[in-house]
């Protein structure tokens, strides 16, 4: 069973329709990347998958069940979301942040257990943060801080992770650091990962499944080699481009065409 499915999904902000009658399935144990222009509804769609936005029409299914008919704790035991640019309270340590991931598993009858401690320890180790666990989150580098938040979602011990622009505000080295971590989680633990990315070339390198959003609908979906082409970039981003083969990865690589090409004396045809 695919973990997330939308049926005739319509999402609005006030009276403005952002997503209109969308039918979509997220494949299990794959990395899916949502791409599209600013304001096209990528983040809104991701939030609807996490039950943070109620549809004005249609349904989101989580593991075959209507997500809005389930309790918050039940959803949090199956799905974890990392919002865009999360912030932690000042002075909160890495260990304390990651420990919060176990909150959905706590009840009045079942408080902190050895299993909880083991899972938090494993999450810190998987994100290579064990040596930083006593350090305040706000004292970490950008890449380390993002890994700490990912460790918290790992501590939730869910099969599905949603991440809204996890590489925003990170330099290139830290972007690769975070994306490599997500790649390893998918490869070694079969996590279903859905994320929003702006960089088309990185999206092509890391995605098994790419979904381009435009005009409140899915413009195209599939393997990046099937989705990314010059027509798609023009239609979705309103940008001329040339698509070539990445010399290292063999994936599609988008070269945007701007006014600078004239001064360079290059023929883009």
PDB file of C-alpha atoms in Angstrom:
ATOM      1  CA  UNK A   1       0.000   0.000   0.000  1.00  0.00           C
ATOM      2  CA  UNK A   2       1.272   3.455  -0.914  1.00  0.00           C
ATOM      3  CA  UNK A   3       1.562   5.597   2.233  1.00  0.00           C
ATOM      4  CA  UNK A   4      -0.083   8.814   0.979  1.00  0.00           C
ATOM      5  CA  UNK A   5      -2.875   9.308  -1.512  1.00  0.00           C
ATOM      6  CA  UNK A   6      -5.018  12.316  -2.325  1.00  0.00           C
ATOM      7  CA  UNK A   7      -8.468  11.938  -3.837  1.00  0.00           C
ATOM      8  CA  UNK A   8     -10.154  14.908  -5.541  1.00  0.00           C
ATOM      9  CA  UNK A   9      -8.174  17.167  -3.197  1.00  0.00           C
ATOM     10  CA  UNK A  10      -8.932  20.896  -3.216  1.00  0.00           C
ATOM     11  CA  UNK A  11      -7.032  23.261  -0.922  1.00  0.00           C
ATOM     12  CA  UNK A  12      -7.838  26.928  -0.331  1.00  0.00           C
ATOM     13  CA  UNK A  13      -6.514  29.951   1.507  1.00  0.00           C
ATOM     14  CA  UNK A  14      -9.640  31.975   2.259  1.00  0.00           C
ATOM     15  CA  UNK A  15     -11.383  31.971  -1.143  1.00  0.00           C
ATOM     16  CA  UNK A  16      -8.239  31.401  -3.231  1.00  0.00           C
ATOM     17  CA  UNK A  17      -7.924  27.882  -4.610  1.00  0.00           C
ATOM     18  CA  UNK A  18      -4.318  26.667  -4.406  1.00  0.00           C
ATOM     19  CA  UNK A  19      -4.766  22.993  -5.321  1.00  0.00           C
ATOM     20  CA  UNK A  20      -7.821  21.955  -7.346  1.00  0.00           C
ATOM     21  CA  UNK A  21      -9.264  18.426  -7.506  1.00  0.00           C
ATOM     22  CA  UNK A  22      -5.901  16.707  -7.207  1.00  0.00           C
ATOM     23  CA  UNK A  23      -5.557  12.927  -7.439  1.00  0.00           C
ATOM     24  CA  UNK A  24      -2.051  11.863  -6.477  1.00  0.00           C
ATOM     25  CA  UNK A  25      -0.232   8.845  -5.069  1.00  0.00           C
ATOM     26  CA  UNK A  26       3.129   8.945  -3.274  1.00  0.00           C
ATOM     27  CA  UNK A  27       5.116   5.731  -3.895  1.00  0.00           C
ATOM     28  CA  UNK A  28       6.297   3.758  -0.886  1.00  0.00           C
ATOM     29  CA  UNK A  29       9.994   3.636   0.088  1.00  0.00           C
ATOM     30  CA  UNK A  30      11.027   6.184  -2.531  1.00  0.00           C
ATOM     31  CA  UNK A  31      12.249   9.775  -2.465  1.00  0.00           C
ATOM     32  CA  UNK A  32       9.628  12.041  -4.002  1.00  0.00           C
ATOM     33  CA  UNK A  33      10.488  15.681  -4.726  1.00  0.00           C
ATOM     34  CA  UNK A  34       7.874  18.385  -5.328  1.00  0.00           C
ATOM     35  CA  UNK A  35       9.012  21.184  -7.660  1.00  0.00           C
ATOM     36  CA  UNK A  36       7.301  24.269  -9.021  1.00  0.00           C
ATOM     37  CA  UNK A  37       7.345  28.039  -9.003  1.00  0.00           C
ATOM     38  CA  UNK A  38       6.885  30.095  -5.853  1.00  0.00           C
ATOM     39  CA  UNK A  39       3.260  30.146  -4.727  1.00  0.00           C
ATOM     40  CA  UNK A  40       2.197  27.152  -6.825  1.00  0.00           C
ATOM     41  CA  UNK A  41       1.049  25.171  -3.775  1.00  0.00           C
ATOM     42  CA  UNK A  42       3.954  22.794  -3.071  1.00  0.00           C
ATOM     43  CA  UNK A  43       4.230  23.618   0.631  1.00  0.00           C
ATOM     44  CA  UNK A  44       0.446  23.772   0.983  1.00  0.00           C
ATOM     45  CA  UNK A  45       0.148  20.306  -0.507  1.00  0.00           C
ATOM     46  CA  UNK A  46       2.854  18.985   1.822  1.00  0.00           C
ATOM     47  CA  UNK A  47       1.021  20.442   4.835  1.00  0.00           C
ATOM     48  CA  UNK A  48      -2.200  18.761   3.733  1.00  0.00           C
ATOM     49  CA  UNK A  49      -0.354  15.434   3.688  1.00  0.00           C
ATOM     50  CA  UNK A  50       0.509  16.052   7.366  1.00  0.00           C
ATOM     51  CA  UNK A  51      -3.049  17.043   8.343  1.00  0.00           C
ATOM     52  CA  UNK A  52      -1.963  20.630   9.034  1.00  0.00           C
ATOM     53  CA  UNK A  53      -4.473  21.962   6.499  1.00  0.00           C
ATOM     54  CA  UNK A  54      -8.031  20.704   6.142  1.00  0.00           C
ATOM     55  CA  UNK A  55      -9.193  20.241   2.532  1.00  0.00           C
ATOM     56  CA  UNK A  56     -12.137  22.248   1.302  1.00  0.00           C
ATOM     57  CA  UNK A  57     -12.916  19.197  -0.801  1.00  0.00           C
ATOM     58  CA  UNK A  58     -11.591  15.672  -1.160  1.00  0.00           C
ATOM     59  CA  UNK A  59      -9.539  13.400   1.033  1.00  0.00           C
ATOM     60  CA  UNK A  60      -5.974  12.622   2.040  1.00  0.00           C
ATOM     61  CA  UNK A  61      -5.376   8.967   2.870  1.00  0.00           C
ATOM     62  CA  UNK A  62      -2.533   7.953   5.180  1.00  0.00           C
ATOM     63  CA  UNK A  63      -1.841   4.237   4.842  1.00  0.00           C
ATOM     64  CA  UNK A  64      -5.324   3.771   3.403  1.00  0.00           C
ATOM     65  CA  UNK A  65      -7.243   5.723   6.080  1.00  0.00           C
ATOM     66  CA  UNK A  66      -8.708   9.227   5.996  1.00  0.00           C
ATOM     67  CA  UNK A  67      -6.078  11.302   7.781  1.00  0.00           C
ATOM     68  CA  UNK A  68      -8.686  13.704   9.199  1.00  0.00           C
ATOM     69  CA  UNK A  69     -10.553  10.866  10.895  1.00  0.00           C
ATOM     70  CA  UNK A  70      -7.488   9.902  12.916  1.00  0.00           C
ATOM     71  CA  UNK A  71      -6.093  11.356  16.105  1.00  0.00           C
ATOM     72  CA  UNK A  72      -3.072  13.639  16.105  1.00  0.00           C
ATOM     73  CA  UNK A  73      -1.039  11.087  18.040  1.00  0.00           C
ATOM     74  CA  UNK A  74      -1.973   8.279  15.647  1.00  0.00           C
ATOM     75  CA  UNK A  75      -0.885  10.346  12.635  1.00  0.00           C
ATOM     76  CA  UNK A  76       2.368  11.365  14.364  1.00  0.00           C
ATOM     77  CA  UNK A  77       3.235   7.706  14.934  1.00  0.00           C
ATOM     78  CA  UNK A  78       3.088   7.060  11.178  1.00  0.00           C
ATOM     79  CA  UNK A  79       4.233  10.336   9.645  1.00  0.00           C
ATOM     80  CA  UNK A  80       6.734  13.037  10.631  1.00  0.00           C
ATOM     81  CA  UNK A  81       7.008  16.504   9.108  1.00  0.00           C
ATOM     82  CA  UNK A  82       9.870  18.975   9.176  1.00  0.00           C
ATOM     83  CA  UNK A  83       8.492  22.443   8.338  1.00  0.00           C
ATOM     84  CA  UNK A  84      10.425  25.167   6.575  1.00  0.00           C
ATOM     85  CA  UNK A  85      12.978  26.962   8.786  1.00  0.00           C
ATOM     86  CA  UNK A  86      11.951  25.458  12.168  1.00  0.00           C
ATOM     87  CA  UNK A  87      13.135  27.187  15.341  1.00  0.00           C
ATOM     88  CA  UNK A  88      13.929  25.729  18.742  1.00  0.00           C
ATOM     89  CA  UNK A  89      13.576  27.491  22.123  1.00  0.00           C
ATOM     90  CA  UNK A  90      16.764  29.286  23.124  1.00  0.00           C
ATOM     91  CA  UNK A  91      19.173  27.039  25.009  1.00  0.00           C
ATOM     92  CA  UNK A  92      17.455  23.766  24.068  1.00  0.00           C
ATOM     93  CA  UNK A  93      20.083  21.065  23.652  1.00  0.00           C
ATOM     94  CA  UNK A  94      20.298  18.704  20.704  1.00  0.00           C
ATOM     95  CA  UNK A  95      19.408  15.785  22.966  1.00  0.00           C
ATOM     96  CA  UNK A  96      16.346  17.604  24.321  1.00  0.00           C
ATOM     97  CA  UNK A  97      15.180  18.441  20.800  1.00  0.00           C
ATOM     98  CA  UNK A  98      15.564  14.879  19.540  1.00  0.00           C
ATOM     99  CA  UNK A  99      13.823  13.558  22.652  1.00  0.00           C
ATOM    100  CA  UNK A 100      10.716  15.545  21.651  1.00  0.00           C
ATOM    101  CA  UNK A 101      10.306  13.134  18.751  1.00  0.00           C
ATOM    102  CA  UNK A 102       9.174  10.464  21.208  1.00  0.00           C
ATOM    103  CA  UNK A 103       6.261  12.582  22.462  1.00  0.00           C
ATOM    104  CA  UNK A 104       3.623  10.881  20.209  1.00  0.00           C
ATOM    105  CA  UNK A 105       4.534   7.552  21.802  1.00  0.00           C
ATOM    106  CA  UNK A 106       4.021   8.719  25.389  1.00  0.00           C
ATOM    107  CA  UNK A 107       0.811   8.088  27.337  1.00  0.00           C
ATOM    108  CA  UNK A 108      -0.301   8.500  30.934  1.00  0.00           C
ATOM    109  CA  UNK A 109       0.402   4.808  31.417  1.00  0.00           C
ATOM    110  CA  UNK A 110       3.602   4.618  29.376  1.00  0.00           C
ATOM    111  CA  UNK A 111       6.160   7.245  30.224  1.00  0.00           C
ATOM    112  CA  UNK A 112       9.816   7.406  29.148  1.00  0.00           C
ATOM    113  CA  UNK A 113      11.210   3.909  28.603  1.00  0.00           C
ATOM    114  CA  UNK A 114      14.454   2.169  27.705  1.00  0.00           C
ATOM    115  CA  UNK A 115      13.072   1.779  24.172  1.00  0.00           C
ATOM    116  CA  UNK A 116      12.593   5.548  23.920  1.00  0.00           C
ATOM    117  CA  UNK A 117      16.154   6.149  25.083  1.00  0.00           C
ATOM    118  CA  UNK A 118      17.497   3.591  22.594  1.00  0.00           C
ATOM    119  CA  UNK A 119      15.623   5.189  19.673  1.00  0.00           C
ATOM    120  CA  UNK A 120      16.866   8.689  20.589  1.00  0.00           C
ATOM    121  CA  UNK A 121      20.438   7.368  20.849  1.00  0.00           C
ATOM    122  CA  UNK A 122      20.094   5.708  17.438  1.00  0.00           C
ATOM    123  CA  UNK A 123      18.671   8.889  15.880  1.00  0.00           C
ATOM    124  CA  UNK A 124      21.626  10.900  17.168  1.00  0.00           C
ATOM    125  CA  UNK A 125      24.073   8.299  15.832  1.00  0.00           C
ATOM    126  CA  UNK A 126      22.404   8.090  12.404  1.00  0.00           C
ATOM    127  CA  UNK A 127      22.648  11.850  11.980  1.00  0.00           C
ATOM    128  CA  UNK A 128      26.230  11.916  13.359  1.00  0.00           C
ATOM    129  CA  UNK A 129      25.239  14.193  16.235  1.00  0.00           C
ATOM    130  CA  UNK A 130      26.165  12.067  19.251  1.00  0.00           C
ATOM    131  CA  UNK A 131      29.163  14.250  20.100  1.00  0.00           C
ATOM    132  CA  UNK A 132      26.973  17.371  19.871  1.00  0.00           C
ATOM    133  CA  UNK A 133      24.030  16.097  21.918  1.00  0.00           C
ATOM    134  CA  UNK A 134      24.707  18.418  24.877  1.00  0.00           C
ATOM    135  CA  UNK A 135      25.289  21.463  22.702  1.00  0.00           C
ATOM    136  CA  UNK A 136      22.505  24.074  22.290  1.00  0.00           C
ATOM    137  CA  UNK A 137      20.719  23.751  18.959  1.00  0.00           C
ATOM    138  CA  UNK A 138      21.193  27.468  18.281  1.00  0.00           C
ATOM    139  CA  UNK A 139      24.984  27.036  18.597  1.00  0.00           C
ATOM    140  CA  UNK A 140      25.198  24.560  15.708  1.00  0.00           C
ATOM    141  CA  UNK A 141      26.115  25.268  12.107  1.00  0.00           C
ATOM    142  CA  UNK A 142      23.296  25.382   9.572  1.00  0.00           C
ATOM    143  CA  UNK A 143      23.851  21.827   8.374  1.00  0.00           C
ATOM    144  CA  UNK A 144      24.205  20.454  11.897  1.00  0.00           C
ATOM    145  CA  UNK A 145      21.050  22.264  12.987  1.00  0.00           C
ATOM    146  CA  UNK A 146      19.068  20.775  10.117  1.00  0.00           C
ATOM    147  CA  UNK A 147      20.430  17.319  10.956  1.00  0.00           C
ATOM    148  CA  UNK A 148      19.255  17.824  14.541  1.00  0.00           C
ATOM    149  CA  UNK A 149      15.715  18.488  13.343  1.00  0.00           C
ATOM    150  CA  UNK A 150      15.890  15.460  11.066  1.00  0.00           C
ATOM    151  CA  UNK A 151      17.072  13.418  14.067  1.00  0.00           C
ATOM    152  CA  UNK A 152      13.956  14.538  15.926  1.00  0.00           C
ATOM    153  CA  UNK A 153      11.756  13.280  13.095  1.00  0.00           C
ATOM    154  CA  UNK A 154      13.724  10.001  13.125  1.00  0.00           C
ATOM    155  CA  UNK A 155      13.002   9.643  16.825  1.00  0.00           C
ATOM    156  CA  UNK A 156       9.304   9.622  15.932  1.00  0.00           C
ATOM    157  CA  UNK A 157      10.147   6.300  14.273  1.00  0.00           C
ATOM    158  CA  UNK A 158       7.739   6.769  11.371  1.00  0.00           C
ATOM    159  CA  UNK A 159       7.967   5.179   7.946  1.00  0.00           C
ATOM    160  CA  UNK A 160       7.177   8.455   6.157  1.00  0.00           C
ATOM    161  CA  UNK A 161       9.055  11.766   6.378  1.00  0.00           C
ATOM    162  CA  UNK A 162       7.840  15.069   4.922  1.00  0.00           C
ATOM    163  CA  UNK A 163      10.331  17.936   4.570  1.00  0.00           C
ATOM    164  CA  UNK A 164       9.533  21.437   3.379  1.00  0.00           C
ATOM    165  CA  UNK A 165      12.610  22.939   1.703  1.00  0.00           C
ATOM    166  CA  UNK A 166      15.142  21.216   4.004  1.00  0.00           C
ATOM    167  CA  UNK A 167      18.093  22.901   2.243  1.00  0.00           C
ATOM    168  CA  UNK A 168      16.830  26.503   2.433  1.00  0.00           C
ATOM    169  CA  UNK A 169      19.448  28.997   3.671  1.00  0.00           C
ATOM    170  CA  UNK A 170      22.185  26.341   3.615  1.00  0.00           C
ATOM    171  CA  UNK A 171      25.379  26.694   1.613  1.00  0.00           C
ATOM    172  CA  UNK A 172      26.114  24.091  -1.047  1.00  0.00           C
ATOM    173  CA  UNK A 173      28.216  21.839   1.195  1.00  0.00           C
ATOM    174  CA  UNK A 174      25.493  21.735   3.850  1.00  0.00           C
ATOM    175  CA  UNK A 175      22.806  21.150   1.217  1.00  0.00           C
ATOM    176  CA  UNK A 176      24.652  18.045   0.033  1.00  0.00           C
ATOM    177  CA  UNK A 177      25.201  16.973   3.649  1.00  0.00           C
ATOM    178  CA  UNK A 178      21.462  17.046   4.364  1.00  0.00           C
ATOM    179  CA  UNK A 179      20.423  15.441   1.080  1.00  0.00           C
ATOM    180  CA  UNK A 180      23.015  12.664   1.475  1.00  0.00           C
ATOM    181  CA  UNK A 181      21.597  11.936   4.924  1.00  0.00           C
ATOM    182  CA  UNK A 182      18.073  11.649   3.503  1.00  0.00           C
ATOM    183  CA  UNK A 183      19.380   9.458   0.689  1.00  0.00           C
ATOM    184  CA  UNK A 184      20.989   7.111   3.232  1.00  0.00           C
ATOM    185  CA  UNK A 185      17.801   6.954   5.314  1.00  0.00           C
ATOM    186  CA  UNK A 186      15.857   5.932   2.245  1.00  0.00           C
ATOM    187  CA  UNK A 187      18.458   3.430   1.074  1.00  0.00           C
ATOM    188  CA  UNK A 188      19.159   1.764   4.422  1.00  0.00           C
ATOM    189  CA  UNK A 189      15.815   2.062   6.234  1.00  0.00           C
ATOM    190  CA  UNK A 190      13.385   2.229   3.319  1.00  0.00           C
ATOM    191  CA  UNK A 191      11.919   5.516   4.528  1.00  0.00           C
ATOM    192  CA  UNK A 192       9.332   7.116   2.270  1.00  0.00           C
ATOM    193  CA  UNK A 193      10.557  10.691   1.876  1.00  0.00           C
ATOM    194  CA  UNK A 194       8.587  13.562   0.357  1.00  0.00           C
ATOM    195  CA  UNK A 195      10.276  16.943   0.141  1.00  0.00           C
ATOM    196  CA  UNK A 196      10.011  20.317  -1.521  1.00  0.00           C
ATOM    197  CA  UNK A 197      13.177  21.472  -3.303  1.00  0.00           C
ATOM    198  CA  UNK A 198      13.905  24.542  -5.426  1.00  0.00           C
ATOM    199  CA  UNK A 199      17.121  23.323  -7.027  1.00  0.00           C
ATOM    200  CA  UNK A 200      16.049  21.271 -10.054  1.00  0.00           C
ATOM    201  CA  UNK A 201      19.472  19.730 -10.560  1.00  0.00           C
ATOM    202  CA  UNK A 202      19.714  18.473  -6.980  1.00  0.00           C
ATOM    203  CA  UNK A 203      16.118  17.271  -7.222  1.00  0.00           C
ATOM    204  CA  UNK A 204      17.048  15.195 -10.272  1.00  0.00           C
ATOM    205  CA  UNK A 205      20.074  13.710  -8.493  1.00  0.00           C
ATOM    206  CA  UNK A 206      18.213  12.577  -5.397  1.00  0.00           C
ATOM    207  CA  UNK A 207      14.616  11.907  -6.482  1.00  0.00           C
ATOM    208  CA  UNK A 208      13.210   8.596  -7.603  1.00  0.00           C
ATOM    209  CA  UNK A 209       9.930  10.353  -8.286  1.00  0.00           C
ATOM    210  CA  UNK A 210       9.540  14.006  -9.317  1.00  0.00           C
ATOM    211  CA  UNK A 211       6.233  15.873  -9.206  1.00  0.00           C
ATOM    212  CA  UNK A 212       5.968  19.236 -10.983  1.00  0.00           C
ATOM    213  CA  UNK A 213       3.092  21.413  -9.754  1.00  0.00           C
ATOM    214  CA  UNK A 214       1.548  24.131 -11.947  1.00  0.00           C
ATOM    215  CA  UNK A 215      -1.869  25.711 -12.390  1.00  0.00           C
ATOM    216  CA  UNK A 216      -3.191  24.055  -9.206  1.00  0.00           C
ATOM    217  CA  UNK A 217      -2.558  20.583 -10.620  1.00  0.00           C
ATOM    218  CA  UNK A 218       0.196  18.038 -11.263  1.00  0.00           C
ATOM    219  CA  UNK A 219       1.855  19.123 -14.499  1.00  0.00           C
ATOM    220  CA  UNK A 220       4.018  15.985 -14.711  1.00  0.00           C
ATOM    221  CA  UNK A 221       5.078  13.090 -12.496  1.00  0.00           C
ATOM    222  CA  UNK A 222       7.610  10.310 -12.820  1.00  0.00           C
ATOM    223  CA  UNK A 223      11.326   9.641 -12.986  1.00  0.00           C
ATOM    224  CA  UNK A 224      13.249  12.948 -13.308  1.00  0.00           C
ATOM    225  CA  UNK A 225      14.405  11.916 -16.793  1.00  0.00           C
ATOM    226  CA  UNK A 226      10.747  11.727 -17.808  1.00  0.00           C
ATOM    227  CA  UNK A 227       9.698  14.974 -16.136  1.00  0.00           C
ATOM    228  CA  UNK A 228      12.495  17.509 -16.632  1.00  0.00           C
ATOM    229  CA  UNK A 229      12.702  18.964 -20.115  1.00  0.00           C
ATOM    230  CA  UNK A 230      12.817  22.439 -21.625  1.00  0.00           C
ATOM    231  CA  UNK A 231       9.068  22.499 -22.222  1.00  0.00           C
ATOM    232  CA  UNK A 232       8.356  21.683 -18.579  1.00  0.00           C
ATOM    233  CA  UNK A 233      10.732  24.405 -17.353  1.00  0.00           C
ATOM    234  CA  UNK A 234       9.063  26.915 -19.677  1.00  0.00           C
ATOM    235  CA  UNK A 235       5.523  25.926 -18.686  1.00  0.00           C
ATOM    236  CA  UNK A 236       6.133  25.569 -14.940  1.00  0.00           C
ATOM    237  CA  UNK A 237       8.782  28.240 -14.280  1.00  0.00           C
ATOM    238  CA  UNK A 238       8.270  30.511 -17.339  1.00  0.00           C
ATOM    239  CA  UNK A 239      11.971  30.230 -18.070  1.00  0.00           C
ATOM    240  CA  UNK A 240      13.959  29.269 -21.142  1.00  0.00           C
ATOM    241  CA  UNK A 241      16.511  26.576 -20.522  1.00  0.00           C
ATOM    242  CA  UNK A 242      18.706  23.935 -22.043  1.00  0.00           C
ATOM    243  CA  UNK A 243      18.601  20.428 -20.595  1.00  0.00           C
ATOM    244  CA  UNK A 244      21.811  18.419 -20.775  1.00  0.00           C
ATOM    245  CA  UNK A 245      23.083  15.226 -19.169  1.00  0.00           C
ATOM    246  CA  UNK A 246      24.833  15.661 -15.829  1.00  0.00           C
ATOM    247  CA  UNK A 247      28.399  14.508 -16.617  1.00  0.00           C
ATOM    248  CA  UNK A 248      28.821  12.889 -13.193  1.00  0.00           C
ATOM    249  CA  UNK A 249      25.399  11.459 -12.293  1.00  0.00           C
ATOM    250  CA  UNK A 250      23.867  10.988 -15.724  1.00  0.00           C
ATOM    251  CA  UNK A 251      20.673  12.713 -14.565  1.00  0.00           C
ATOM    252  CA  UNK A 252      19.038  15.650 -16.376  1.00  0.00           C
ATOM    253  CA  UNK A 253      20.705  19.010 -15.697  1.00  0.00           C
ATOM    254  CA  UNK A 254      18.910  22.291 -16.278  1.00  0.00           C
ATOM    255  CA  UNK A 255      20.909  25.260 -17.593  1.00  0.00           C
ATOM    256  CA  UNK A 256      18.727  28.380 -17.374  1.00  0.00           C
ATOM    257  CA  UNK A 257      18.976  30.904 -20.190  1.00  0.00           C
ATOM    258  CA  UNK A 258      19.063  34.533 -19.104  1.00  0.00           C
ATOM    259  CA  UNK A 259      20.138  37.861 -20.555  1.00  0.00           C
ATOM    260  CA  UNK A 260      23.762  37.165 -19.669  1.00  0.00           C
ATOM    261  CA  UNK A 261      23.935  34.789 -22.606  1.00  0.00           C
ATOM    262  CA  UNK A 262      23.923  37.754 -25.007  1.00  0.00           C
ATOM    263  CA  UNK A 263      27.067  39.316 -23.563  1.00  0.00           C
ATOM    264  CA  UNK A 264      28.737  35.898 -23.576  1.00  0.00           C
ATOM    265  CA  UNK A 265      28.093  35.568 -27.303  1.00  0.00           C
ATOM    266  CA  UNK A 266      26.576  32.102 -26.915  1.00  0.00           C
ATOM    267  CA  UNK A 267      24.062  30.585 -29.301  1.00  0.00           C
ATOM    268  CA  UNK A 268      21.408  28.903 -27.130  1.00  0.00           C
ATOM    269  CA  UNK A 269      19.549  27.309 -29.991  1.00  0.00           C
TER     270      UNK A 269
END
